Amino acid sequence: MTIGGATALAAGVYTTREGSRVIWGYINRILGQPSLIRESSISKFPWSGIVSRGANKMSNYSTAAGAAAPLTNKSSFGNIVLHPSLQRRIEQLARATANTKSHQAPFRNMLFYGPPGTGKTMVARE
């Protein structure tokens, strides 16, 4: 009885300690992400995208050639004023990101830098 009780107590303490570490790590991961990343590419719950990924795969299989249709060049940067070369680069990054999302590939890292108030977040959200 004593050995079984000690074993159960040790297992309970270990399970509680490790379980709390996992839960706190998950909470810190959710709360520690910047809001732009959280709202754009990473869901809060890993299992929440299963249905949308399945529907996306089914729509890809239903195209005529069996491959995803290429995305059209729809510019949503109508209200953003940029230098022409910078606008071409941003539009290229937007097309690449849209294609990455449609093919469920890993996203590229991009760093927008500059003084505050120059529209970095606005361009990233567009």
Coordinates of C-alpha atoms in Angstrom, one line a residue:
M1 CA 0.0 0.0 0.0
T2 CA 2.8 2.4 0.9
I3 CA 4.8 1.7 -2.4
G4 CA 1.7 2.1 -4.5
G5 CA 0.7 5.3 -2.8
A6 CA 4.1 6.8 -3.2
T7 CA 4.2 5.8 -6.9
A8 CA 0.7 7.3 -7.4
L9 CA 1.8 10.5 -5.6
A10 CA 5.0 10.8 -7.7
A11 CA 3.1 10.2 -10.9
G12 CA 0.5 12.8 -10.0
V13 CA 3.1 15.4 -9.1
Y14 CA 5.1 14.8 -12.3
T15 CA 2.0 14.8 -14.5
T16 CA 0.7 18.1 -12.9
R17 CA 4.1 19.7 -13.3
E18 CA 4.6 18.7 -16.9
G19 CA 1.0 19.4 -17.8
S20 CA 1.2 22.9 -16.4
R21 CA 4.4 23.6 -18.4
V22 CA 2.8 22.6 -21.6
I23 CA -0.3 24.7 -20.9
W24 CA 1.7 27.8 -19.9
G25 CA 3.9 27.3 -23.0
Y26 CA 0.8 27.3 -25.2
I27 CA -0.6 30.4 -23.5
N28 CA 2.7 32.2 -23.8
R29 CA 2.9 31.3 -27.5
I30 CA -0.5 32.7 -28.2
L31 CA -0.1 35.9 -26.1
G32 CA 3.5 36.5 -27.2
Q33 CA 2.8 36.8 -30.9
P34 CA 2.5 40.2 -32.5
S35 CA -1.1 41.0 -33.5
L36 CA -0.3 41.3 -37.2
I37 CA 1.0 37.7 -37.3
R38 CA -1.9 36.5 -35.2
E39 CA -4.5 38.1 -37.5
S40 CA -2.9 37.0 -40.8
S41 CA -1.3 33.6 -41.0
I42 CA -1.3 31.6 -37.8
S43 CA -4.5 30.4 -36.2
K44 CA -4.9 30.3 -32.4
F45 CA -6.0 26.7 -32.4
P46 CA -4.0 24.2 -34.5
W47 CA -7.1 22.1 -35.3
S48 CA -9.2 25.0 -36.6
G49 CA -7.9 25.0 -40.1
I50 CA -8.6 21.3 -40.9
V51 CA -11.9 21.9 -42.6
S52 CA -10.7 24.9 -44.6
R53 CA -7.6 23.0 -45.8
G54 CA -9.8 20.0 -46.8
A55 CA -12.2 22.3 -48.7
N56 CA -9.2 24.0 -50.4
K57 CA -7.7 20.7 -51.5
M58 CA -11.1 19.5 -52.9
S59 CA -11.4 22.7 -54.9
N60 CA -7.9 22.2 -56.3
Y61 CA -8.8 18.7 -57.4
S62 CA -12.0 20.0 -59.1
T63 CA -10.2 22.3 -61.6
A64 CA -9.9 21.2 -65.2
A65 CA -6.2 20.4 -65.2
G66 CA -6.0 19.2 -61.7
A67 CA -3.8 22.1 -60.6
A68 CA -4.7 25.3 -58.9
A69 CA -5.6 28.2 -61.2
P70 CA -3.1 31.0 -61.2
L71 CA -4.1 34.1 -59.3
T72 CA -5.0 37.1 -61.3
N73 CA -3.2 40.5 -60.9
K74 CA -5.8 42.3 -58.7
S75 CA -4.1 45.3 -57.2
S76 CA -5.7 46.4 -53.9
F77 CA -3.2 49.2 -53.4
G78 CA -5.4 51.9 -54.8
N79 CA -5.3 54.1 -51.8
I80 CA -1.5 53.6 -51.1
V81 CA 1.0 55.9 -52.8
L82 CA 4.4 54.4 -53.4
H83 CA 7.4 54.9 -55.6
P84 CA 6.7 52.8 -58.8
S85 CA 9.6 50.4 -58.3
L86 CA 8.6 49.9 -54.6
Q87 CA 5.0 49.4 -55.7
R88 CA 6.0 46.7 -58.2
R89 CA 8.1 44.9 -55.5
I90 CA 5.2 45.1 -52.9
E91 CA 2.7 43.8 -55.5
Q92 CA 5.2 40.9 -56.4
L93 CA 5.4 40.1 -52.6
A94 CA 1.6 40.2 -52.4
R95 CA 1.2 37.8 -55.3
A96 CA 3.9 35.5 -53.9
T97 CA 2.1 35.5 -50.5
A98 CA -1.3 34.8 -52.1
N99 CA 0.2 31.9 -54.1
T100 CA 2.0 30.6 -51.0
K101 CA -1.3 30.6 -49.1
S102 CA -3.2 28.9 -51.9
H103 CA -0.5 26.1 -52.1
Q104 CA -0.2 25.8 -48.3
A105 CA 3.6 26.3 -48.4
P106 CA 5.6 28.0 -45.7
F107 CA 5.5 31.8 -45.7
R108 CA 8.5 33.9 -46.4
N109 CA 9.7 36.3 -43.8
M110 CA 9.5 40.0 -44.7
L111 CA 10.9 42.9 -42.8
F112 CA 9.4 46.4 -43.4
Y113 CA 11.6 49.1 -41.8
G114 CA 11.5 52.8 -41.6
P115 CA 10.3 55.7 -39.4
P116 CA 7.0 55.6 -37.7
G117 CA 3.9 56.8 -39.7
T118 CA 5.2 55.8 -43.1
G119 CA 2.6 53.1 -43.8
K120 CA 4.5 49.9 -43.1
T121 CA 1.6 48.3 -41.3
M122 CA -1.0 49.6 -43.8
V123 CA 0.9 47.9 -46.6
A124 CA 1.4 44.7 -44.7
R125 CA -2.4 44.5 -44.0
E126 CA -3.3 45.3 -47.6

